[in-house]
CSV table of C-alpha atoms in Angstrom, one decimal:
chain,number,residue,atom,x,y,z
O,1,UNK,CA,18.4,-100.6,-61.9
O,2,UNK,CA,20.2,-103.5,-59.7
O,3,UNK,CA,18.1,-103.4,-57.4
O,4,UNK,CA,15.1,-103.7,-59.4
O,5,UNK,CA,17.1,-106.6,-61.3
O,6,UNK,CA,17.5,-108.6,-58.2
O,7,UNK,CA,13.6,-107.7,-57.4
O,8,UNK,CA,12.7,-109.4,-60.6
O,9,UNK,CA,15.2,-111.9,-60.1
O,10,UNK,CA,13.9,-112.9,-56.6
O,11,UNK,CA,10.4,-112.8,-57.8
O,12,UNK,CA,11.0,-114.8,-61.3
O,13,UNK,CA,12.8,-117.8,-58.5
O,14,UNK,CA,9.8,-117.8,-56.8
O,15,UNK,CA,8.0,-118.1,-60.1
O,16,UNK,CA,7.5,-121.6,-60.5
O,17,UNK,CA,9.1,-121.1,-64.2
O,18,UNK,CA,11.7,-123.6,-65.4
O,19,UNK,CA,13.4,-122.0,-67.8
O,20,UNK,CA,17.1,-120.4,-66.9
O,21,UNK,CA,16.7,-116.9,-65.4
O,22,UNK,CA,18.8,-115.7,-68.0
O,23,UNK,CA,17.8,-117.4,-71.1
O,24,UNK,CA,13.6,-116.5,-70.2
O,25,UNK,CA,15.5,-112.6,-70.4
O,26,UNK,CA,16.8,-112.8,-73.7
O,27,UNK,CA,13.2,-114.7,-75.4
O,28,UNK,CA,11.4,-112.0,-73.8
O,29,UNK,CA,14.0,-109.4,-76.1
O,30,UNK,CA,13.8,-111.7,-79.0
O,31,UNK,CA,10.3,-112.1,-78.6
O,32,UNK,CA,9.6,-108.2,-78.3
O,33,UNK,CA,12.3,-107.2,-81.1
O,34,UNK,CA,10.6,-110.0,-83.4
O,35,UNK,CA,6.8,-107.8,-82.5
O,36,UNK,CA,8.6,-104.8,-83.1
O,37,UNK,CA,10.4,-105.7,-86.8
O,38,UNK,CA,7.0,-107.9,-87.5
O,39,UNK,CA,4.5,-104.7,-87.2
O,40,UNK,CA,7.3,-102.7,-89.1
O,41,UNK,CA,7.1,-104.5,-91.7
O,42,UNK,CA,3.4,-105.6,-91.7
O,43,UNK,CA,2.8,-101.5,-91.8
O,44,UNK,CA,5.7,-101.1,-94.3
O,45,UNK,CA,3.4,-102.9,-96.7
O,46,UNK,CA,0.3,-102.1,-95.8
O,47,UNK,CA,0.9,-98.6,-96.3
O,48,UNK,CA,3.2,-98.0,-99.1
O,49,UNK,CA,1.9,-100.8,-101.3
O,50,UNK,CA,-1.7,-100.0,-101.1
O,51,UNK,CA,-2.6,-96.6,-99.6
O,52,UNK,CA,0.5,-95.3,-101.6
O,53,UNK,CA,1.8,-94.0,-98.2
O,54,UNK,CA,5.4,-92.0,-98.5
O,55,UNK,CA,7.6,-90.3,-96.7
O,56,UNK,CA,7.8,-88.0,-93.4
O,57,UNK,CA,4.1,-89.6,-93.3
O,58,UNK,CA,5.3,-93.7,-93.6
O,59,UNK,CA,7.5,-93.4,-90.6
O,60,UNK,CA,4.8,-91.2,-88.4
O,61,UNK,CA,2.4,-94.3,-89.2
O,62,UNK,CA,5.0,-97.1,-89.2
O,63,UNK,CA,7.1,-96.7,-86.3
O,64,UNK,CA,4.9,-95.0,-83.4
O,65,UNK,CA,2.2,-98.5,-83.3
O,66,UNK,CA,5.6,-101.3,-84.0
O,67,UNK,CA,7.2,-99.5,-81.2
O,68,UNK,CA,4.3,-99.9,-79.1
O,69,UNK,CA,3.5,-103.5,-79.9
O,70,UNK,CA,7.5,-104.5,-79.2
O,71,UNK,CA,6.8,-103.0,-76.4
O,72,UNK,CA,3.3,-104.1,-75.3
O,73,UNK,CA,5.4,-107.8,-76.0
O,74,UNK,CA,8.5,-107.2,-73.7
O,75,UNK,CA,6.0,-105.1,-70.6
O,76,UNK,CA,3.9,-108.3,-70.5
O,77,UNK,CA,7.0,-111.3,-70.9
O,78,UNK,CA,8.0,-108.9,-67.6
O,79,UNK,CA,4.5,-108.8,-65.7
O,80,UNK,CA,4.5,-112.8,-66.2
O,81,UNK,CA,6.8,-114.1,-63.4
O,82,UNK,CA,4.7,-111.6,-61.2
O,83,UNK,CA,1.6,-113.2,-62.2
O,84,UNK,CA,2.3,-116.3,-61.6
O,85,UNK,CA,4.5,-115.8,-58.6
O,86,UNK,CA,0.7,-114.8,-56.9
O,87,UNK,CA,-0.7,-117.3,-58.8
O,88,UNK,CA,0.5,-119.9,-57.0
O,89,UNK,CA,0.6,-118.0,-53.8
O,90,UNK,CA,-3.0,-118.0,-54.4
O,91,UNK,CA,-2.8,-121.7,-55.0
O,92,UNK,CA,-0.9,-122.3,-51.4
O,93,UNK,CA,-2.1,-120.1,-49.1
O,94,UNK,CA,-6.2,-121.7,-49.7
O,95,UNK,CA,-4.9,-125.3,-49.7
O,96,UNK,CA,-1.7,-124.5,-47.3
O,97,UNK,CA,-3.9,-125.5,-43.8
O,98,UNK,CA,-4.7,-129.4,-45.2
O,99,UNK,CA,-1.9,-129.8,-46.7
O,100,UNK,CA,-0.4,-128.9,-42.8
O,101,UNK,CA,-3.2,-131.4,-41.1
O,102,UNK,CA,-1.7,-133.7,-43.0
O,103,UNK,CA,1.2,-133.2,-42.1
O,104,UNK,CA,1.1,-133.3,-38.7
O,105,UNK,CA,-0.7,-136.4,-38.8
O,106,UNK,CA,2.4,-138.2,-40.6
O,107,UNK,CA,4.6,-136.7,-38.1
O,108,UNK,CA,2.4,-137.6,-34.5
O,109,UNK,CA,3.2,-140.8,-36.3
O,110,UNK,CA,7.3,-140.4,-36.3
O,111,UNK,CA,7.9,-139.6,-39.4
O,112,UNK,CA,10.6,-137.4,-40.5
O,113,UNK,CA,10.4,-134.8,-42.4
O,114,UNK,CA,12.2,-137.1,-45.8
O,115,UNK,CA,9.0,-139.1,-45.6
O,116,UNK,CA,6.7,-136.1,-44.8
O,117,UNK,CA,7.4,-134.4,-47.7
O,118,UNK,CA,7.8,-137.4,-50.4
O,119,UNK,CA,4.1,-138.0,-49.3
O,120,UNK,CA,3.1,-134.5,-49.2
O,121,UNK,CA,4.4,-134.4,-52.7
O,122,UNK,CA,2.0,-137.6,-54.3
O,123,UNK,CA,-1.1,-136.9,-51.6
O,124,UNK,CA,-1.0,-132.9,-52.9
O,125,UNK,CA,-3.9,-132.2,-55.2
O,126,UNK,CA,-2.4,-128.3,-55.2
O,127,UNK,CA,0.2,-127.9,-58.3
O,128,UNK,CA,1.3,-124.7,-56.3
O,129,UNK,CA,2.5,-127.2,-53.1
O,130,UNK,CA,3.2,-130.5,-55.0
O,131,UNK,CA,5.9,-127.8,-56.4
O,132,UNK,CA,7.2,-127.1,-53.8
O,133,UNK,CA,7.8,-130.9,-51.9
O,134,UNK,CA,9.0,-131.9,-55.9
O,135,UNK,CA,11.8,-129.8,-54.9
O,136,UNK,CA,12.7,-129.8,-51.7
O,137,UNK,CA,13.3,-133.5,-52.4
O,138,UNK,CA,14.9,-133.0,-55.9
O,139,UNK,CA,17.5,-131.0,-53.2
O,140,UNK,CA,17.6,-133.9,-50.9
O,141,UNK,CA,17.8,-137.1,-53.8
O,142,UNK,CA,19.1,-135.5,-56.1
O,143,UNK,CA,21.7,-133.0,-55.7
O,144,UNK,CA,22.9,-134.5,-52.8
O,145,UNK,CA,21.4,-131.1,-49.7
O,146,UNK,CA,20.7,-131.7,-46.5
O,147,UNK,CA,17.4,-131.4,-44.5
O,148,UNK,CA,18.3,-127.6,-43.2
O,149,UNK,CA,19.9,-126.6,-47.3
O,150,UNK,CA,16.2,-128.0,-48.7
O,151,UNK,CA,13.8,-126.7,-46.3
O,152,UNK,CA,16.1,-123.0,-46.3
O,153,UNK,CA,15.9,-123.6,-50.5
O,154,UNK,CA,12.2,-124.3,-50.7
O,155,UNK,CA,11.2,-121.0,-49.3
O,156,UNK,CA,13.5,-119.2,-50.6
O,157,UNK,CA,11.6,-120.2,-54.1
O,158,UNK,CA,8.2,-120.1,-52.2
O,159,UNK,CA,5.9,-117.2,-53.5
O,160,UNK,CA,3.7,-117.4,-49.5
O,161,UNK,CA,5.4,-115.5,-47.2
O,162,UNK,CA,3.5,-118.2,-45.0
O,163,UNK,CA,5.0,-121.1,-47.1
O,164,UNK,CA,7.4,-119.4,-46.4
O,165,UNK,CA,7.8,-118.8,-43.1
O,166,UNK,CA,6.8,-122.9,-42.0
O,167,UNK,CA,9.6,-124.0,-44.1
O,168,UNK,CA,12.1,-122.0,-42.2
O,169,UNK,CA,10.6,-122.8,-39.2
O,170,UNK,CA,10.7,-126.3,-40.0
O,171,UNK,CA,14.5,-126.4,-40.3
O,172,UNK,CA,15.0,-124.4,-36.8
O,173,UNK,CA,12.9,-127.1,-35.4
O,174,UNK,CA,15.2,-129.7,-37.2
O,175,UNK,CA,18.7,-128.1,-36.3
O,176,UNK,CA,17.7,-128.3,-32.2
O,177,UNK,CA,15.3,-129.7,-31.3
O,178,UNK,CA,14.2,-131.9,-33.6
O,179,UNK,CA,10.2,-132.5,-32.9
O,180,UNK,CA,8.3,-131.3,-35.4
O,181,UNK,CA,5.0,-132.1,-34.5
O,182,UNK,CA,4.7,-129.9,-31.5
O,183,UNK,CA,6.1,-126.6,-34.5
O,184,UNK,CA,3.0,-128.6,-37.1
O,185,UNK,CA,0.4,-128.8,-34.7
O,186,UNK,CA,0.3,-125.0,-33.5
O,187,UNK,CA,0.8,-124.2,-37.1
O,188,UNK,CA,-2.2,-125.8,-37.8
O,189,UNK,CA,-4.0,-124.7,-34.7
O,190,UNK,CA,-2.7,-121.0,-35.9
O,191,UNK,CA,-4.1,-121.0,-39.3
O,192,UNK,CA,-7.3,-122.2,-38.6
O,193,UNK,CA,-8.0,-118.9,-36.0
O,194,UNK,CA,-6.7,-117.2,-38.9
O,195,UNK,CA,-8.9,-119.3,-41.1
O,196,UNK,CA,-11.7,-118.6,-39.2
O,197,UNK,CA,-10.9,-114.7,-38.6
O,198,UNK,CA,-11.1,-114.6,-42.5
O,199,UNK,CA,-14.8,-116.2,-43.0
O,200,UNK,CA,-16.5,-113.7,-40.6
O,201,UNK,CA,-14.8,-111.1,-41.8
O,202,UNK,CA,-15.9,-111.9,-45.8
O,203,UNK,CA,-20.2,-113.1,-44.2
O,204,UNK,CA,-19.4,-109.1,-43.4
O,205,UNK,CA,-18.8,-107.8,-46.3
O,206,UNK,CA,-20.3,-110.3,-48.1
O,207,UNK,CA,-24.1,-109.4,-45.7
O,208,UNK,CA,-23.4,-105.8,-46.6
O,209,UNK,CA,-23.1,-106.5,-50.2
O,210,UNK,CA,-26.2,-108.7,-50.6
O,211,UNK,CA,-28.4,-105.6,-49.3
O,212,UNK,CA,-26.2,-102.7,-51.8
O,213,UNK,CA,-27.5,-105.8,-54.9
O,214,UNK,CA,-30.5,-105.4,-53.7
O,215,UNK,CA,-31.1,-101.5,-53.1
O,216,UNK,CA,-29.3,-100.6,-56.2
O,217,UNK,CA,-30.4,-103.9,-59.1
O,218,UNK,CA,-33.6,-104.8,-58.0
O,219,UNK,CA,-35.6,-101.9,-56.2
O,220,UNK,CA,-33.5,-99.4,-58.3
O,221,UNK,CA,-34.5,-99.9,-61.0
O,222,UNK,CA,-37.7,-101.2,-60.8
O,223,UNK,CA,-38.3,-97.0,-59.0
O,224,UNK,CA,-37.3,-96.0,-62.0
O,225,UNK,CA,-39.0,-98.2,-64.7
O,226,UNK,CA,-41.9,-97.7,-63.0
O,227,UNK,CA,-40.8,-93.9,-63.2
O,228,UNK,CA,-39.9,-93.5,-66.7
O,229,UNK,CA,-43.3,-95.8,-67.7
O,230,UNK,CA,-44.9,-92.8,-66.8
O,231,UNK,CA,-43.4,-90.6,-68.1
O,232,UNK,CA,-43.8,-91.9,-70.7
O,233,UNK,CA,-47.5,-92.4,-70.5
O,234,UNK,CA,-48.4,-88.3,-69.4
O,235,UNK,CA,-45.5,-86.8,-71.8
O,236,UNK,CA,-42.4,-86.1,-69.8
O,237,UNK,CA,-39.1,-85.0,-70.4
O,238,UNK,CA,-37.1,-83.8,-67.7
O,239,UNK,CA,-33.1,-84.8,-69.4
O,240,UNK,CA,-34.2,-84.1,-72.3
O,241,UNK,CA,-33.6,-87.9,-73.6
O,242,UNK,CA,-36.8,-89.8,-74.6
O,243,UNK,CA,-38.4,-92.3,-71.5
O,244,UNK,CA,-38.5,-95.1,-73.8
O,245,UNK,CA,-34.5,-94.7,-74.7
O,246,UNK,CA,-33.8,-93.7,-70.2
O,247,UNK,CA,-36.0,-97.2,-70.2
O,248,UNK,CA,-33.9,-99.5,-73.0
O,249,UNK,CA,-30.3,-97.3,-71.5
O,250,UNK,CA,-31.2,-98.9,-68.1
O,251,UNK,CA,-32.0,-101.8,-69.3
O,252,UNK,CA,-29.2,-102.6,-71.6
O,253,UNK,CA,-27.4,-101.0,-70.9
O,254,UNK,CA,-26.7,-99.6,-66.9
O,255,UNK,CA,-28.1,-102.7,-65.5
O,256,UNK,CA,-25.8,-105.6,-67.0
O,257,UNK,CA,-23.1,-103.3,-66.3
O,258,UNK,CA,-23.2,-102.8,-62.4
O,259,UNK,CA,-23.7,-106.1,-62.4
O,260,UNK,CA,-21.0,-107.2,-64.0
O,261,UNK,CA,-19.5,-104.9,-61.5
O,262,UNK,CA,-21.5,-106.7,-58.6
O,263,UNK,CA,-19.0,-109.8,-60.2
O,264,UNK,CA,-15.6,-108.9,-60.6
O,265,UNK,CA,-16.5,-107.7,-56.5
O,266,UNK,CA,-17.2,-111.0,-55.5
O,267,UNK,CA,-14.5,-112.3,-57.1
O,268,UNK,CA,-12.0,-110.1,-55.8
O,269,UNK,CA,-13.5,-110.4,-52.4
O,270,UNK,CA,-13.6,-114.2,-52.4
O,271,UNK,CA,-10.7,-114.4,-54.1
O,272,UNK,CA,-10.3,-118.1,-55.0
O,273,UNK,CA,-11.4,-119.2,-51.5
O,274,UNK,CA,-13.9,-122.7,-52.1
């Protein structure tokens, strides 16, 4: 149980939520308890006053649905930090290459890491990257952290492993050689290579999905419509269902369902790529 608590605390720290951890847990407990009590009260009043249900039957009608509602609110509250962490991780990894390129250009001009992070916090469009830069600046200017400690704290709160390794690398470079430009240039080149490989794999997958889309949602429906039309003319009924009904099911349910499935698959594959 303590391991789960530590893991959830780490997830919460990387989610970017502003409330203190303990306060968030108390709020979740309060909301789930309130949802349970409200659902139980509403069900109790409706079933006892309107439907005149009493006794054990009333208990079975009120308690299980109320418990389900309360537990559902609790699960949603516990899942929300995980959702926010994954959302921030996607935002960071989508925009990190551009932020790194900007940081490398600034470091080539001889700017220290404090000025680089300050500029990133001012011009970066990604809220997730900007939040990490603002966290670093707050640690340095408001809380008096030295630069390595502020970088370590920012890395600990980063939802992206790539960003975390970058910040740890910056921390090690500052403590040793101090050559930020070499590290940032190397990271930009490495991320460009990874982005090219990812785009190549994505293009291959999209070509395959395009062929599958043409086969399943264009060619196959046309063939089925022709077959069902011929069957309706000659009076055939091979599946025990009139061809007209089969045709309606295909056009109004089958094709839209397959199209929605392809849209979901594309959304998962593209994953927020711009």
